[in-house]
Amino acid sequence: MVGTQLNWDQYATAWARLHGGFDPRVAAPVVRAWLRFAYHVGYVLGRLRVSPTAVTVAGVLLCFCVPLLVGRSGDGLFLGALFVLLAAVADSVDGAVAVATGRTTRLGYVYDSVADRLGEVAWLLAFWLVGAPGGLVVAGGALSWLHEYVRARAVAAGMREIGAVTVGERPTRVSVALAGLLVAGLAGLIEPDLAAGTITMATSVWVLLAAFGLGQLLSSIRRALLDAG
């Protein structure tokens, strides 16, 4: 019911229903700690009557700040990395607010998915501004979009589970964006020209993981749909 706050166990049960039956209470310690953190922040925001959509919008705005920040001299890359981290927190917390307060909707799920894709475009734009080749940046964005599109179409075709948890999932992209900007910032402190080479390597890692993850996902979907048939 809207406005009813769930405790952790109730939240974990509701969260599992929305994520293919995966129970966060038995997740790896780091994942479990992250999800509990998101739950507690979401619980507080729910008590303050902050809507999930407001958190989603805030996350997108944080992402849009990243390419603006990396153009700054000095600390721009580090600030960009910080905003990637804050956007990742918002991305987890908007769903936590919705689940903890019983305000999950199909429309909210669509908004969240669109927000994720827009955020990744902003991060890749930042990579390009730092010096990553345009073709590599476009390939990273296209493969990541294709990953999510293929999963959505598989669900529409009758796949009931989420499929394989691949190496190209959203948390991986967050990690690459965060680490890439941080390492590029450190490299730039040593020699300004090193930042472009470092961010190019980070973009290459993004592309390789996205391509391999897409292969994993396609294999999982094929098995799932053949079994369902």
C-alpha positions as protocol buffer text, in pm:
chain_id: "A"
residue {
  index: 1
  type: MET
  ca { x: 0 y: 0 z: 0 }
}
residue {
  index: 2
  type: VAL
  ca { x: 127 y: 348 z: -87 }
}
residue {
  index: 3
  type: GLY
  ca { x: 281 y: 517 z: 217 }
}
residue {
  index: 4
  type: THR
  ca { x: 342 y: 196 z: 411 }
}
residue {
  index: 5
  type: GLN
  ca { x: 707 y: 158 z: 506 }
}
residue {
  index: 6
  type: LEU
  ca { x: 853 y: -192 z: 476 }
}
residue {
  index: 7
  type: ASN
  ca { x: 1114 y: -333 z: 711 }
}
residue {
  index: 8
  type: TRP
  ca { x: 1431 y: -492 z: 570 }
}
residue {
  index: 9
  type: ASP
  ca { x: 1291 y: -845 z: 542 }
}
residue {
  index: 10
  type: GLN
  ca { x: 971 y: -724 z: 377 }
}
residue {
  index: 11
  type: TYR
  ca { x: 1174 y: -502 z: 147 }
}
residue {
  index: 12
  type: ALA
  ca { x: 1409 y: -787 z: 49 }
}
residue {
  index: 13
  type: THR
  ca { x: 1112 y: -1009 z: -36 }
}
residue {
  index: 14
  type: ALA
  ca { x: 950 y: -737 z: -248 }
}
residue {
  index: 15
  type: TRP
  ca { x: 1284 y: -653 z: -414 }
}
residue {
  index: 16
  type: ALA
  ca { x: 1339 y: -1020 z: -503 }
}
residue {
  index: 17
  type: ARG
  ca { x: 1000 y: -1037 z: -677 }
}
residue {
  index: 18
  type: LEU
  ca { x: 1105 y: -748 z: -899 }
}
residue {
  index: 19
  type: HIS
  ca { x: 1449 y: -895 z: -981 }
}
residue {
  index: 20
  type: GLY
  ca { x: 1384 y: -1244 z: -1106 }
}
residue {
  index: 21
  type: GLY
  ca { x: 1362 y: -1401 z: -759 }
}
residue {
  index: 22
  type: PHE
  ca { x: 1716 y: -1304 z: -657 }
}
residue {
  index: 23
  type: ASP
  ca { x: 1712 y: -1266 z: -276 }
}
residue {
  index: 24
  type: PRO
  ca { x: 1943 y: -982 z: -161 }
}
residue {
  index: 25
  type: ARG
  ca { x: 1969 y: -1142 z: 184 }
}
residue {
  index: 26
  type: VAL
  ca { x: 2183 y: -1422 z: 40 }
}
residue {
  index: 27
  type: ALA
  ca { x: 2388 y: -1205 z: -195 }
}
residue {
  index: 28
  type: ALA
  ca { x: 2763 y: -1156 z: -165 }
}
residue {
  index: 29
  type: PRO
  ca { x: 2859 y: -937 z: 135 }
}
residue {
  index: 30
  type: VAL
  ca { x: 2946 y: -634 z: -77 }
}
residue {
  index: 31
  type: VAL
  ca { x: 2623 y: -656 z: -280 }
}
residue {
  index: 32
  type: ARG
  ca { x: 2417 y: -715 z: 33 }
}
residue {
  index: 33
  type: ALA
  ca { x: 2578 y: -417 z: 208 }
}
residue {
  index: 34
  type: TRP
  ca { x: 2512 y: -193 z: -94 }
}
residue {
  index: 35
  type: LEU
  ca { x: 2147 y: -297 z: -114 }
}
residue {
  index: 36
  type: ARG
  ca { x: 2098 y: -248 z: 260 }
}
residue {
  index: 37
  type: PHE
  ca { x: 2253 y: 97 z: 230 }
}
residue {
  index: 38
  type: ALA
  ca { x: 2013 y: 180 z: -55 }
}
residue {
  index: 39
  type: TYR
  ca { x: 1722 y: 48 z: 154 }
}
residue {
  index: 40
  type: HIS
  ca { x: 1807 y: 266 z: 454 }
}
residue {
  index: 41
  type: VAL
  ca { x: 1851 y: 580 z: 243 }
}
residue {
  index: 42
  type: GLY
  ca { x: 1531 y: 497 z: 55 }
}
residue {
  index: 43
  type: TYR
  ca { x: 1349 y: 442 z: 384 }
}
residue {
  index: 44
  type: VAL
  ca { x: 1452 y: 787 z: 509 }
}
residue {
  index: 45
  type: LEU
  ca { x: 1357 y: 957 z: 182 }
}
residue {
  index: 46
  type: GLY
  ca { x: 1025 y: 773 z: 187 }
}
residue {
  index: 47
  type: ARG
  ca { x: 954 y: 907 z: 535 }
}
residue {
  index: 48
  type: LEU
  ca { x: 1034 y: 1254 z: 400 }
}
residue {
  index: 49
  type: ARG
  ca { x: 782 y: 1190 z: 119 }
}
residue {
  index: 50
  type: VAL
  ca { x: 1043 y: 1222 z: -156 }
}
residue {
  index: 51
  type: SER
  ca { x: 910 y: 1047 z: -465 }
}
residue {
  index: 52
  type: PRO
  ca { x: 1107 y: 782 z: -658 }
}
residue {
  index: 53
  type: THR
  ca { x: 1073 y: 993 z: -974 }
}
residue {
  index: 54
  type: ALA
  ca { x: 1240 y: 1289 z: -802 }
}
residue {
  index: 55
  type: VAL
  ca { x: 1537 y: 1070 z: -712 }
}
residue {
  index: 56
  type: THR
  ca { x: 1554 y: 937 z: -1069 }
}
residue {
  index: 57
  type: VAL
  ca { x: 1557 y: 1292 z: -1209 }
}
residue {
  index: 58
  type: ALA
  ca { x: 1829 y: 1391 z: -962 }
}
residue {
  index: 59
  type: GLY
  ca { x: 2038 y: 1096 z: -1077 }
}
residue {
  index: 60
  type: VAL
  ca { x: 2008 y: 1198 z: -1443 }
}
residue {
  index: 61
  type: LEU
  ca { x: 2108 y: 1555 z: -1361 }
}
residue {
  index: 62
  type: LEU
  ca { x: 2413 y: 1427 z: -1174 }
}
residue {
  index: 63
  type: CYS
  ca { x: 2509 y: 1225 z: -1484 }
}
residue {
  index: 64
  type: PHE
  ca { x: 2469 y: 1528 z: -1708 }
}
residue {
  index: 65
  type: CYS
  ca { x: 2714 y: 1717 z: -1487 }
}
residue {
  index: 66
  type: VAL
  ca { x: 2993 y: 1465 z: -1556 }
}
residue {
  index: 67
  type: PRO
  ca { x: 3084 y: 1581 z: -1912 }
}
residue {
  index: 68
  type: LEU
  ca { x: 3063 y: 1942 z: -1792 }
}
residue {
  index: 69
  type: LEU
  ca { x: 3304 y: 1874 z: -1509 }
}
residue {
  index: 70
  type: VAL
  ca { x: 3571 y: 1682 z: -1699 }
}
residue {
  index: 71
  type: GLY
  ca { x: 3640 y: 1989 z: -1911 }
}
residue {
  index: 72
  type: ARG
  ca { x: 3759 y: 2176 z: -1604 }
}
residue {
  index: 73
  type: SER
  ca { x: 4131 y: 2200 z: -1545 }
}
residue {
  index: 74
  type: GLY
  ca { x: 4284 y: 2034 z: -1243 }
}
residue {
  index: 75
  type: ASP
  ca { x: 4022 y: 1847 z: -1045 }
}
residue {
  index: 76
  type: GLY
  ca { x: 3763 y: 1803 z: -1323 }
}
residue {
  index: 77
  type: LEU
  ca { x: 3816 y: 1428 z: -1370 }
}
residue {
  index: 78
  type: PHE
  ca { x: 3801 y: 1362 z: -997 }
}
residue {
  index: 79
  type: LEU
  ca { x: 3481 y: 1564 z: -966 }
}
residue {
  index: 80
  type: GLY
  ca { x: 3341 y: 1373 z: -1263 }
}
residue {
  index: 81
  type: ALA
  ca { x: 3417 y: 1044 z: -1087 }
}
residue {
  index: 82
  type: LEU
  ca { x: 3247 y: 1171 z: -771 }
}
residue {
  index: 83
  type: PHE
  ca { x: 2933 y: 1260 z: -967 }
}
residue {
  index: 84
  type: VAL
  ca { x: 2931 y: 915 z: -1129 }
}
residue {
  index: 85
  type: LEU
  ca { x: 2934 y: 766 z: -779 }
}
residue {
  index: 86
  type: LEU
  ca { x: 2655 y: 996 z: -660 }
}
residue {
  index: 87
  type: ALA
  ca { x: 2448 y: 911 z: -969 }
}
residue {
  index: 88
  type: ALA
  ca { x: 2500 y: 540 z: -900 }
}
residue {
  index: 89
  type: VAL
  ca { x: 2372 y: 591 z: -546 }
}
residue {
  index: 90
  type: ALA
  ca { x: 2066 y: 774 z: -680 }
}
residue {
  index: 91
  type: ASP
  ca { x: 2009 y: 492 z: -929 }
}
residue {
  index: 92
  type: SER
  ca { x: 1989 y: 240 z: -644 }
}
residue {
  index: 93
  type: VAL
  ca { x: 1798 y: 464 z: -408 }
}
residue {
  index: 94
  type: ASP
  ca { x: 1511 y: 554 z: -645 }
}
residue {
  index: 95
  type: GLY
  ca { x: 1414 y: 188 z: -666 }
}
residue {
  index: 96
  type: ALA
  ca { x: 1461 y: 150 z: -291 }
}
residue {
  index: 97
  type: VAL
  ca { x: 1222 y: 440 z: -227 }
}
residue {
  index: 98
  type: ALA
  ca { x: 965 y: 284 z: -459 }
}
residue {
  index: 99
  type: VAL
  ca { x: 989 y: -63 z: -302 }
}
residue {
  index: 100
  type: ALA
  ca { x: 1014 y: 53 z: 60 }
}
residue {
  index: 101
  type: THR
  ca { x: 706 y: 272 z: 26 }
}
residue {
  index: 102
  type: GLY
  ca { x: 504 y: 41 z: -198 }
}
residue {
  index: 103
  type: ARG
  ca { x: 514 y: 281 z: -493 }
}
residue {
  index: 104
  type: THR
  ca { x: 657 y: 53 z: -762 }
}
residue {
  index: 105
  type: THR
  ca { x: 489 y: 105 z: -1099 }
}
residue {
  index: 106
  type: ARG
  ca { x: 551 y: -11 z: -1454 }
}
residue {
  index: 107
  type: LEU
  ca { x: 586 y: 351 z: -1562 }
}
residue {
  index: 108
  type: GLY
  ca { x: 849 y: 406 z: -1296 }
}
residue {
  index: 109
  type: TYR
  ca { x: 1041 y: 107 z: -1428 }
}
residue {
  index: 110
  type: VAL
  ca { x: 1038 y: 261 z: -1776 }
}
residue {
  index: 111
  type: TYR
  ca { x: 1155 y: 598 z: -1642 }
}
residue {
  index: 112
  type: ASP
  ca { x: 1437 y: 429 z: -1453 }
}
residue {
  index: 113
  type: SER
  ca { x: 1553 y: 238 z: -1762 }
}
residue {
  index: 114
  type: VAL
  ca { x: 1551 y: 553 z: -1975 }
}
residue {
  index: 115
  type: ALA
  ca { x: 1741 y: 740 z: -1703 }
}
residue {
  index: 116
  type: ASP
  ca { x: 2008 y: 468 z: -1696 }
}
residue {
  index: 117
  type: ARG
  ca { x: 2063 y: 489 z: -2071 }
}
residue {
  index: 118
  type: LEU
  ca { x: 2080 y: 871 z: -2066 }
}
residue {
  index: 119
  type: GLY
  ca { x: 2329 y: 858 z: -1780 }
}
residue {
  index: 120
  type: GLU
  ca { x: 2555 y: 617 z: -1967 }
}
residue {
  index: 121
  type: VAL
  ca { x: 2546 y: 842 z: -2274 }
}
residue {
  index: 122
  type: ALA
  ca { x: 2664 y: 1130 z: -2054 }
}
residue {
  index: 123
  type: TRP
  ca { x: 2950 y: 923 z: -1911 }
}
residue {
  index: 124
  type: LEU
  ca { x: 3065 y: 810 z: -2255 }
}
residue {
  index: 125
  type: LEU
  ca { x: 3045 y: 1169 z: -2377 }
}
residue {
  index: 126
  type: ALA
  ca { x: 3277 y: 1259 z: -2091 }
}
residue {
  index: 127
  type: PHE
  ca { x: 3516 y: 983 z: -2204 }
}
residue {
  index: 128
  type: TRP
  ca { x: 3518 y: 1134 z: -2553 }
}
residue {
  index: 129
  type: LEU
  ca { x: 3583 y: 1484 z: -2418 }
}
residue {
  index: 130
  type: VAL
  ca { x: 3882 y: 1353 z: -2222 }
}
residue {
  index: 131
  type: GLY
  ca { x: 4026 y: 1195 z: -2536 }
}
residue {
  index: 132
  type: ALA
  ca { x: 3874 y: 854 z: -2612 }
}
residue {
  index: 133
  type: PRO
  ca { x: 3822 y: 788 z: -2988 }
}
residue {
  index: 134
  type: GLY
  ca { x: 3470 y: 862 z: -3105 }
}
residue {
  index: 135
  type: GLY
  ca { x: 3425 y: 526 z: -3275 }
}
residue {
  index: 136
  type: LEU
  ca { x: 3520 y: 339 z: -2958 }
}
residue {
  index: 137
  type: VAL
  ca { x: 3281 y: 551 z: -2752 }
}
residue {
  index: 138
  type: VAL
  ca { x: 2994 y: 486 z: -2994 }
}
residue {
  index: 139
  type: ALA
  ca { x: 3070 y: 112 z: -2990 }
}
residue {
  index: 140
  type: GLY
  ca { x: 3054 y: 109 z: -2609 }
}
residue {
  index: 141
  type: GLY
  ca { x: 2722 y: 287 z: -2606 }
}
residue {
  index: 142
  type: ALA
  ca { x: 2573 y: 71 z: -2880 }
}
residue {
  index: 143
  type: LEU
  ca { x: 2675 y: -258 z: -2717 }
}
residue {
  index: 144
  type: SER
  ca { x: 2542 y: -151 z: -2378 }
}
residue {
  index: 145
  type: TRP
  ca { x: 2212 y: -41 z: -2530 }
}
residue {
  index: 146
  type: LEU
  ca { x: 2190 y: -366 z: -2725 }
}
residue {
  index: 147
  type: HIS
  ca { x: 2248 y: -565 z: -2405 }
}
residue {
  index: 148
  type: GLU
  ca { x: 1945 y: -407 z: -2239 }
}
residue {
  index: 149
  type: TYR
  ca { x: 1733 y: -416 z: -2556 }
}
residue {
  index: 150
  type: VAL
  ca { x: 1794 y: -788 z: -2613 }
}
residue {
  index: 151
  type: ARG
  ca { x: 1698 y: -870 z: -2254 }
}
residue {
  index: 152
  type: ALA
  ca { x: 1379 y: -664 z: -2282 }
}
residue {
  index: 153
  type: ARG
  ca { x: 1281 y: -834 z: -2607 }
}
residue {
  index: 154
  type: ALA
  ca { x: 1351 y: -1177 z: -2456 }
}
residue {
  index: 155
  type: VAL
  ca { x: 1117 y: -1099 z: -2168 }
}
residue {
  index: 156
  type: ALA
  ca { x: 854 y: -987 z: -2417 }
}
residue {
  index: 157
  type: ALA
  ca { x: 905 y: -1317 z: -2602 }
}
residue {
  index: 158
  type: GLY
  ca { x: 827 y: -1516 z: -2290 }
}
residue {
  index: 159
  type: MET
  ca { x: 1147 y: -1545 z: -2085 }
}
residue {
  index: 160
  type: ARG
  ca { x: 1039 y: -1531 z: -1722 }
}
residue {
  index: 161
  type: GLU
  ca { x: 1380 y: -1509 z: -1556 }
}
residue {
  index: 162
  type: ILE
  ca { x: 1630 y: -1225 z: -1585 }
}
residue {
  index: 163
  type: GLY
  ca { x: 1873 y: -1446 z: -1780 }
}
residue {
  index: 164
  type: ALA
  ca { x: 2245 y: -1463 z: -1707 }
}
residue {
  index: 165
  type: VAL
  ca { x: 2400 y: -1200 z: -1484 }
}
residue {
  index: 166
  type: THR
  ca { x: 2672 y: -1106 z: -1731 }
}
residue {
  index: 167
  type: VAL
  ca { x: 3001 y: -919 z: -1705 }
}
residue {
  index: 168
  type: GLY
  ca { x: 2841 y: -636 z: -1903 }
}
residue {
  index: 169
  type: GLU
  ca { x: 2567 y: -539 z: -1658 }
}
residue {
  index: 170
  type: ARG
  ca { x: 2491 y: -188 z: -1535 }
}
residue {
  index: 171
  type: PRO
  ca { x: 2711 y: -218 z: -1218 }
}
residue {
  index: 172
  type: THR
  ca { x: 3007 y: -303 z: -1442 }
}
residue {
  index: 173
  type: ARG
  ca { x: 2951 y: 10 z: -1650 }
}
residue {
  index: 174
  type: VAL
  ca { x: 2932 y: 220 z: -1334 }
}
residue {
  index: 175
  type: SER
  ca { x: 3258 y: 68 z: -1210 }
}
residue {
  index: 176
  type: VAL
  ca { x: 3437 y: 129 z: -1542 }
}
residue {
  index: 177
  type: ALA
  ca { x: 3316 y: 489 z: -1560 }
}
residue {
  index: 178
  type: LEU
  ca { x: 3417 y: 557 z: -1200 }
}
residue {
  index: 179
  type: ALA
  ca { x: 3756 y: 385 z: -1216 }
}
residue {
  index: 180
  type: GLY
  ca { x: 3830 y: 521 z: -1564 }
}
residue {
  index: 181
  type: LEU
  ca { x: 3782 y: 883 z: -1461 }
}
residue {
  index: 182
  type: LEU
  ca { x: 3974 y: 836 z: -1137 }
}
residue {
  index: 183
  type: VAL
  ca { x: 4274 y: 668 z: -1302 }
}
residue {
  index: 184
  type: ALA
  ca { x: 4270 y: 919 z: -1587 }
}
residue {
  index: 185
  type: GLY
  ca { x: 4274 y: 1197 z: -1330 }
}
residue {
  index: 186
  type: LEU
  ca { x: 4572 y: 1044 z: -1153 }
}
residue {
  index: 187
  type: ALA
  ca { x: 4752 y: 990 z: -1483 }
}
residue {
  index: 188
  type: GLY
  ca { x: 4686 y: 1351 z: -1577 }
}
residue {
  index: 189
  type: LEU
  ca { x: 4858 y: 1465 z: -1259 }
}
residue {
  index: 190
  type: ILE
  ca { x: 5173 y: 1286 z: -1375 }
}
residue {
  index: 191
  type: GLU
  ca { x: 5153 y: 1398 z: -1737 }
}
residue {
  index: 192
  type: PRO
  ca { x: 4850 y: 1577 z: -1887 }
}
residue {
  index: 193
  type: ASP
  ca { x: 4874 y: 1382 z: -2213 }
}
residue {
  index: 194
  type: LEU
  ca { x: 4839 y: 1051 z: -2026 }
}
residue {
  index: 195
  type: ALA
  ca { x: 4475 y: 1122 z: -1939 }
}
residue {
  index: 196
  type: ALA
  ca { x: 4357 y: 1066 z: -2297 }
}
residue {
  index: 197
  type: GLY
  ca { x: 4541 y: 733 z: -2328 }
}
residue {
  index: 198
  type: THR
  ca { x: 4412 y: 615 z: -1993 }
}
residue {
  index: 199
  type: ILE
  ca { x: 4049 y: 698 z: -2072 }
}
residue {
  index: 200
  type: THR
  ca { x: 4090 y: 524 z: -2408 }
}
residue {
  index: 201
  type: MET
  ca { x: 4194 y: 208 z: -2223 }
}
residue {
  index: 202
  type: ALA
  ca { x: 3893 y: 243 z: -1993 }
}
residue {
  index: 203
  type: THR
  ca { x: 3664 y: 278 z: -2295 }
}
residue {
  index: 204
  type: SER
  ca { x: 3822 y: -33 z: -2448 }
}
residue {
  index: 205
  type: VAL
  ca { x: 3751 y: -225 z: -2129 }
}
residue {
  index: 206
  type: TRP
  ca { x: 3388 y: -103 z: -2143 }
}
residue {
  index: 207
  type: VAL
  ca { x: 3356 y: -227 z: -2504 }
}
residue {
  index: 208
  type: LEU
  ca { x: 3517 y: -565 z: -2437 }
}
residue {
  index: 209
  type: LEU
  ca { x: 3305 y: -636 z: -2129 }
}
residue {
  index: 210
  type: ALA
  ca { x: 2989 y: -519 z: -2307 }
}
residue {
  index: 211
  type: ALA
  ca { x: 3060 y: -745 z: -2606 }
}
residue {
  index: 212
  type: PHE
  ca { x: 3140 y: -1048 z: -2393 }
}
residue {
  index: 213
  type: GLY
  ca { x: 2839 y: -983 z: -2171 }
}
residue {
  index: 214
  type: LEU
  ca { x: 2613 y: -963 z: -2475 }
}
residue {
  index: 215
  type: GLY
  ca { x: 2740 y: -1302 z: -2585 }
}
residue {
  index: 216
  type: GLN
  ca { x: 2669 y: -1447 z: -2240 }
}
residue {
  index: 217
  type: LEU
  ca { x: 2320 y: -1300 z: -2243 }
}
residue {
  index: 218
  type: LEU
  ca { x: 2236 y: -1430 z: -2591 }
}
residue {
  index: 219
  type: SER
  ca { x: 2348 y: -1780 z: -2492 }
}
residue {
  index: 220
  type: SER
  ca { x: 2136 y: -1770 z: -2176 }
}
residue {
  index: 221
  type: ILE
  ca { x: 1831 y: -1640 z: -2361 }
}
residue {
  index: 222
  type: ARG
  ca { x: 1862 y: -1909 z: -2625 }
}
residue {
  index: 223
  type: ARG
  ca { x: 1862 y: -2183 z: -2360 }
}
residue {
  index: 224
  type: ALA
  ca { x: 1576 y: -2025 z: -2165 }
}
residue {
  index: 225
  type: LEU
  ca { x: 1349 y: -1978 z: -2466 }
}
residue {
  index: 226
  type: LEU
  ca { x: 1424 y: -2324 z: -2607 }
}
residue {
  index: 227
  type: ASP
  ca { x: 1340 y: -2479 z: -2269 }
}
residue {
  index: 228
  type: ALA
  ca { x: 1020 y: -2271 z: -2249 }
}
residue {
  index: 229
  type: GLY
  ca { x: 923 y: -2385 z: -2598 }
}
